[in-house]
Amino acid sequence: MIVLGLETTCDETAAAVVERDDDGRGRILSNVVFSQIDEHAAFGGVVPEIAARAHVEILDGLIAQAMQEAGKSFASLDGVAAAAGPGLIGGLIVGLTTAKAIALVHEKPLIAVNHLEAHALTARLTNDLPFPYCLFLASGGHTQIVAILGVGDYVRLGTTLDDAIGEAFDKTAKILGLAYPGGPAVERAARDGDPARFALPRPMVGRPDANFSLSGLKTALRLEAEKCAPLSDQDVSDLCASFQQAVADMVKDRLRAGLKLFREKFGPPMALVAAGGVASNQAIRKLLNACALDGGTVLVLPRPDLCTDNGAMIAWAGAERLAYGLTDTLDTAPKPRWPLDQVSKPADEPRLDPTFDPTPA
């Protein structure tokens, strides 16, 4: 089957066409992404109204380009998928409304995709990975460890109690006067820094649950920066290196706890999968392999451009759901908040452990 996918949840506008064979193997026919970084850089973060307007201006052209690169017509599509949440409501409306229009005019099924589910299923597109596996999802808005048991069947093992890792990187960059987007800027500065100079905390490390916390780490970094003010270039590099090392140490500990919970509840995972923009950070990517080996499994890392927001992941999630007959009506509403464990699943696919409660004791 062939599915068009649209992504407009935040500050990337994307359209892609993906093919899913009858045996479940996937192939990307086109994947076009337009980043709005330049539009938001002056504000130091994403401005929702500017993002929504940019989606309106660019989306039709991206769809045309994606269809042309794939060599497909709308008549050849088996479905139209769009990210329906979670995300910024303005962008969600643009993408979902456009998908509805295409589905209505060309009489194709509509699939309203959970953006997090799309990240969760990307490894099946890139690596033909069987269920079940453990997902580490880390981005500007989300930090979770999730058991991926089947299409639409997800159990959250751990989450952040306050800020997402990506948000913490962005706030760190802002505190230190670095450019937007903050994550890559902090990573670049950290290359010339001493990660041992500042004794920053490692929140949650050693706890039996798999949850995260970043707010205390951000505060500690700000206090250290204030002590050193005015900051030299070396101060900034050392602060970035110390912050990045603290995050890496926390991630390593939290993933070990998450993989332990996974094994206890669902048996050994087929793989540890990382997704989201933070998975593009080289320091974090390096430690993930050790985490997988310690957890008795292997690491699956989609290439960096498929870890960040893109249309191919939406199209693929749409194809996976369409294969089970999971489609949506034209009155489906966008959902700014849509937890991954509230996604619908095939009726004939029982959960492996419906009694699992991820809430820490």
C-alpha positions as MATLAB code, in Angstrom:
seq = 'MIVLGLETTCDETAAAVVERDDDGRGRILSNVVFSQIDEHAAFGGVVPEIAARAHVEILDGLIAQAMQEAGKSFASLDGVAAAAGPGLIGGLIVGLTTAKAIALVHEKPLIAVNHLEAHALTARLTNDLPFPYCLFLASGGHTQIVAILGVGDYVRLGTTLDDAIGEAFDKTAKILGLAYPGGPAVERAARDGDPARFALPRPMVGRPDANFSLSGLKTALRLEAEKCAPLSDQDVSDLCASFQQAVADMVKDRLRAGLKLFREKFGPPMALVAAGGVASNQAIRKLLNACALDGGTVLVLPRPDLCTDNGAMIAWAGAERLAYGLTDTLDTAPKPRWPLDQVSKPADEPRLDPTFDPTPA';
ca = [
       0.000    0.000    0.000;
       1.056    3.581   -0.655;
       0.390    6.349    1.892;
       0.963   10.110    1.841;
       2.010   11.516    5.224;
       1.894   15.117    6.473;
       3.775   16.470    9.516;
       2.947   19.909   10.958;
       3.069   19.469   14.733;
       5.715   22.101   15.469;
       8.278   23.963   13.362;
       8.914   21.481   10.552;
       6.566   21.256    7.584;
       6.929   17.864    5.921;
       5.319   15.620    3.338;
       6.330   12.124    2.304;
       5.155    9.084    0.397;
       5.880    5.628    1.810;
       5.140    2.159    0.484;
       4.370   -0.811    2.725;
       4.544   -4.298    1.200;
       2.166   -7.094    2.133;
       4.923   -8.684    4.210;
       5.234   -5.501    6.301;
       8.439   -4.140    4.768;
       8.590   -0.423    4.085;
      10.206    1.848    1.525;
      10.445    5.638    1.459;
       9.495    6.941   -1.982;
       9.918   10.606   -1.055;
      10.503   12.638    2.089;
      10.487   16.440    1.875;
      11.070   18.592    4.972;
      11.046   22.374    5.307;
      12.544   23.686    8.551;
      11.286   26.954   10.011;
      14.410   27.599   12.095;
      15.136   30.936   10.419;
      11.575   32.186   11.078;
      11.854   31.510   14.824;
      15.551   32.201   15.492;
      15.009   35.865   16.355;
      12.588   34.861   19.131;
      14.788   32.147   20.647;
      12.039   29.527   20.307;
       9.001   28.462   18.335;
       6.224   31.060   18.009;
       2.988   29.084   17.443;
       1.255   31.667   15.228;
       4.314   32.094   13.005;
       4.631   28.307   12.740;
       0.982   27.870   11.717;
       1.221   30.561    9.038;
       4.383   29.012    7.643;
       2.656   25.619    7.414;
      -0.196   27.209    5.447;
       2.217   28.882    3.040;
       4.478   25.907    2.343;
       2.456   22.694    2.779;
       0.717   22.531   -0.618;
       4.020   22.985   -2.422;
       5.711   20.307   -0.318;
       2.908   17.849   -1.043;
       3.258   18.469   -4.775;
       7.022   17.975   -4.527;
       6.679   14.771   -2.494;
       4.173   13.307   -4.937;
       6.357   14.240   -7.906;
       9.522   12.760   -6.373;
       7.633    9.560   -5.546;
       6.278    9.376   -9.085;
       2.761    8.840   -7.765;
      -0.647   10.404   -8.353;
      -3.311   10.959   -5.717;
      -5.358    8.232   -7.408;
      -2.592    5.717   -6.650;
      -2.688    6.380   -2.911;
      -4.212    3.840   -0.536;
      -4.499    6.365    2.297;
      -3.696    9.860    3.514;
      -2.121   10.277    6.952;
      -1.549   13.411    8.989;
      -0.156   14.070   12.442;
      -3.223   14.885   14.539;
      -1.366   15.442   17.809;
       0.216   16.042   20.182;
       1.557   19.406   19.096;
       0.761   23.063   18.500;
      -2.939   23.378   17.690;
      -2.474   25.793   14.783;
      -0.106   23.504   12.951;
      -2.210   20.430   13.679;
      -5.254   22.109   12.147;
      -3.328   22.962    8.975;
      -1.986   19.458    8.404;
      -5.092   17.526    9.387;
      -7.435   19.778    7.406;
      -5.248   19.417    4.317;
      -5.210   15.628    4.679;
      -8.990   15.583    5.067;
      -9.405   17.610    1.875;
      -7.187   15.232   -0.112;
      -8.920   12.172    1.345;
     -12.372   13.594    0.611;
     -11.678   14.711   -2.958;
      -9.885   11.518   -3.956;
     -12.062    9.173   -1.860;
      -9.167    7.762    0.160;
      -9.063    6.615    3.805;
      -7.892    9.162    6.375;
      -5.498    8.136    9.132;
      -5.051   10.578   12.029;
      -1.620    9.683   13.388;
      -0.270   10.245   16.869;
       3.059   12.018   16.365;
       4.680    9.952   19.140;
       3.418    6.718   17.589;
       5.100    7.756   14.350;
       8.426    8.090   16.186;
       7.766    4.760   17.898;
       7.235    2.859   14.651;
      10.038    4.409   12.574;
      12.442    1.567   13.405;
      10.055   -0.857   11.706;
      10.327    1.214    8.534;
      14.113    1.504    8.616;
      15.089   -1.859   10.129;
      12.054   -4.131    9.684;
      12.087   -4.573   13.469;
       9.646   -7.066   15.010;
       7.698   -6.439   18.216;
       8.206   -6.071   21.124;
      10.942   -3.491   21.630;
      11.832   -0.686   24.018;
      11.696    2.923   22.826;
      13.651    5.862   24.228;
      11.858    8.943   22.891;
      13.637   12.224   23.607;
      12.803   15.523   21.935;
      12.060   19.144   22.714;
       8.653   18.266   24.072;
       8.867   14.628   25.145;
      11.091   12.339   27.188;
       9.739    8.815   27.636;
      10.718    5.172   27.834;
       7.971    3.082   26.235;
       7.323   -0.615   25.685;
       6.286   -1.008   22.033;
       4.231   -4.208   22.039;
       2.359   -3.876   18.739;
       0.676   -1.335   16.502;
      -1.386    0.863   18.817;
      -0.204   -1.075   21.864;
       2.171    1.002   23.978;
       2.995    0.975   27.686;
       4.841    3.925   29.191;
       7.591    2.711   31.517;
       9.025    6.113   32.390;
       8.537    9.795   31.636;
       9.848   13.190   32.670;
       8.335   14.655   35.814;
       8.920   18.208   34.583;
      10.944   19.263   31.533;
      11.876   17.301   28.417;
      15.555   16.740   27.647;
      15.356   18.750   24.446;
      13.724   21.643   26.279;
      16.512   21.547   28.883;
      19.117   21.795   26.110;
      17.261   24.773   24.614;
      16.986   26.537   27.982;
      20.671   25.899   28.672;
      21.570   27.513   25.361;
      19.404   30.519   26.195;
      20.986   30.916   29.648;
      24.461   30.844   28.082;
      23.620   33.164   25.204;
      23.961   30.539   22.470;
      22.079   30.523   19.191;
      18.736   28.854   18.477;
      18.134   25.935   18.120;
      19.748   25.246   21.449;
      20.440   21.522   21.302;
      22.976   21.582   18.454;
      24.508   24.799   19.824;
      25.142   23.220   23.246;
      26.576   20.097   21.609;
      28.982   22.170   19.490;
      30.161   24.241   22.449;
      30.613   21.114   24.583;
      33.244   19.724   22.197;
      35.790   22.252   23.498;
      34.734   22.013   27.139;
      35.750   20.169   30.300;
      32.835   17.968   31.441;
      34.329   17.609   34.925;
      34.753   21.306   35.730;
      31.258   21.872   37.147;
      29.703   19.405   39.598;
      26.143   19.370   38.267;
      23.518   17.020   39.741;
      22.280   13.783   38.152;
      18.557   13.851   39.045;
      16.738   10.546   39.638;
      19.886    8.435   39.258;
      19.691    5.230   41.291;
      15.906    5.154   41.615;
      14.098    1.898   40.721;
      11.554    3.662   38.492;
      12.479    4.882   35.001;
      11.380    8.512   35.289;
      13.382   11.641   34.463;
      13.674   15.121   35.953;
      15.490   18.058   34.353;
      14.331   21.182   36.205;
      16.877   20.871   39.038;
      19.714   20.352   36.590;
      18.704   23.494   34.680;
      18.635   25.484   37.908;
      22.038   24.191   38.970;
      23.531   25.183   35.620;
      22.039   28.673   35.861;
      23.498   29.150   39.348;
      26.958   28.050   38.181;
      26.714   30.420   35.216;
      25.802   33.303   37.530;
      28.836   32.559   39.715;
      31.141   32.814   36.693;
      29.553   35.915   35.122;
      30.675   37.506   32.924;
      31.190   34.253   31.033;
      34.218   33.651   28.854;
      34.018   31.375   25.818;
      35.778   28.676   27.827;
      33.286   29.048   30.675;
      30.442   28.490   28.204;
      32.129   25.438   26.692;
      32.825   23.941   30.130;
      29.253   24.565   31.279;
      27.885   22.944   28.112;
      30.200   19.952   28.471;
      29.288   19.522   32.145;
      25.578   19.803   31.379;
      25.745   17.351   28.485;
      27.689   14.850   30.602;
      25.121   15.122   33.409;
      22.307   14.440   30.942;
      24.199   11.500   29.444;
      24.819    9.969   32.877;
      21.149   10.368   33.768;
      19.973    8.866   30.474;
      22.264    5.865   30.927;
      20.932    5.186   34.423;
      17.288    5.751   33.484;
      17.515    3.468   30.449;
      19.002    0.691   32.554;
      16.031    1.012   34.903;
      13.601    1.119   31.978;
      15.046   -1.969   30.334;
      14.885   -3.799   33.661;
      11.181   -2.932   33.970;
      10.630   -4.070   30.389;
      12.200   -7.475   31.001;
      10.237   -7.977   34.215;
       6.884   -7.196   32.583;
       7.228   -8.306   28.979;
      10.354  -10.444   28.653;
      13.469   -9.518   26.686;
      13.013   -6.724   24.121;
      14.006   -7.319   20.512;
      15.924   -4.020   20.604;
      16.429   -0.672   22.281;
      15.288    2.021   19.840;
      16.012    5.733   20.117;
      13.954    8.428   18.412;
      13.392   12.180   18.611;
      15.772   15.056   18.010;
      17.856   14.379   21.130;
      18.773   10.984   19.648;
      20.837   12.948   17.110;
      23.164   14.177   19.885;
      26.429   12.282   19.377;
      27.281   12.012   23.083;
      23.929   10.397   23.795;
      24.073    8.178   20.703;
      27.421    6.765   21.910;
      26.106    5.709   25.315;
      22.968    4.074   23.903;
      24.874    1.083   22.571;
      26.322    0.379   26.020;
      22.835    0.650   27.503;
      21.491   -1.871   25.011;
      24.326   -4.333   25.664;
      23.893   -3.996   29.426;
      20.178   -4.663   28.923;
      20.822   -7.850   26.959;
      19.611   -6.528   23.622;
      20.769   -4.595   20.557;
      20.544   -0.926   19.642;
      18.528    0.263   16.646;
      19.107    3.883   15.663;
      17.312    5.277   12.623;
      19.482    7.737   10.739;
      19.422   11.264   12.227;
      17.040   12.799    9.665;
      14.453   10.147   10.542;
      14.898   10.711   14.292;
      13.750   14.324   13.958;
      10.265   15.295   12.743;
       9.561   14.234    9.161;
       6.729   13.147    6.894;
       7.997    9.608    6.268;
       7.360    8.593    9.874;
       3.780    9.878    9.635;
       3.175    8.080    6.347;
       4.642    4.854    7.749;
       2.558    4.987   10.936;
      -0.473    5.596    8.715;
       0.413    2.544    6.609;
       0.913    0.384    9.712;
      -2.489    1.418   11.067;
      -4.180    1.092    7.676;
      -2.928   -2.498    7.413;
      -5.108   -3.250   10.461;
      -8.058   -1.286    9.106;
      -7.544    1.510   11.636;
      -8.862    4.596    9.846;
     -10.494    7.828   11.006;
     -13.538    9.860   10.042;
     -13.496   13.319    8.476;
     -14.811   14.860   11.704;
     -11.724   13.731   13.640;
     -10.411   16.635   15.711;
      -6.748   17.523   16.331;
      -5.436   16.788   19.822;
      -2.822   19.142   21.278;
      -2.422   16.622   24.110;
      -2.552   12.947   23.156;
      -0.631   10.478   25.364;
       0.857    7.582   23.446;
      -0.786    5.003   25.670;
      -4.217    6.363   24.673;
      -3.793    5.480   20.987;
      -6.367    2.981   19.691;
      -5.244   -0.551   18.822;
      -6.635   -3.436   16.769;
      -9.495   -5.136   18.591;
      -8.033   -8.613   18.111;
      -4.591   -7.767   19.480;
      -4.544   -8.346   23.288;
      -1.999   -6.465   25.361;
       0.755   -8.629   26.815;
       0.289   -7.290   30.335;
      -2.801   -5.098   30.806;
      -2.223   -4.852   34.558;
       1.096   -3.027   34.416;
       1.091    0.267   36.317;
       4.057    2.528   35.434;
       3.403    4.876   38.363;
       6.429    4.787   40.706;
       5.789    3.392   44.175;
];
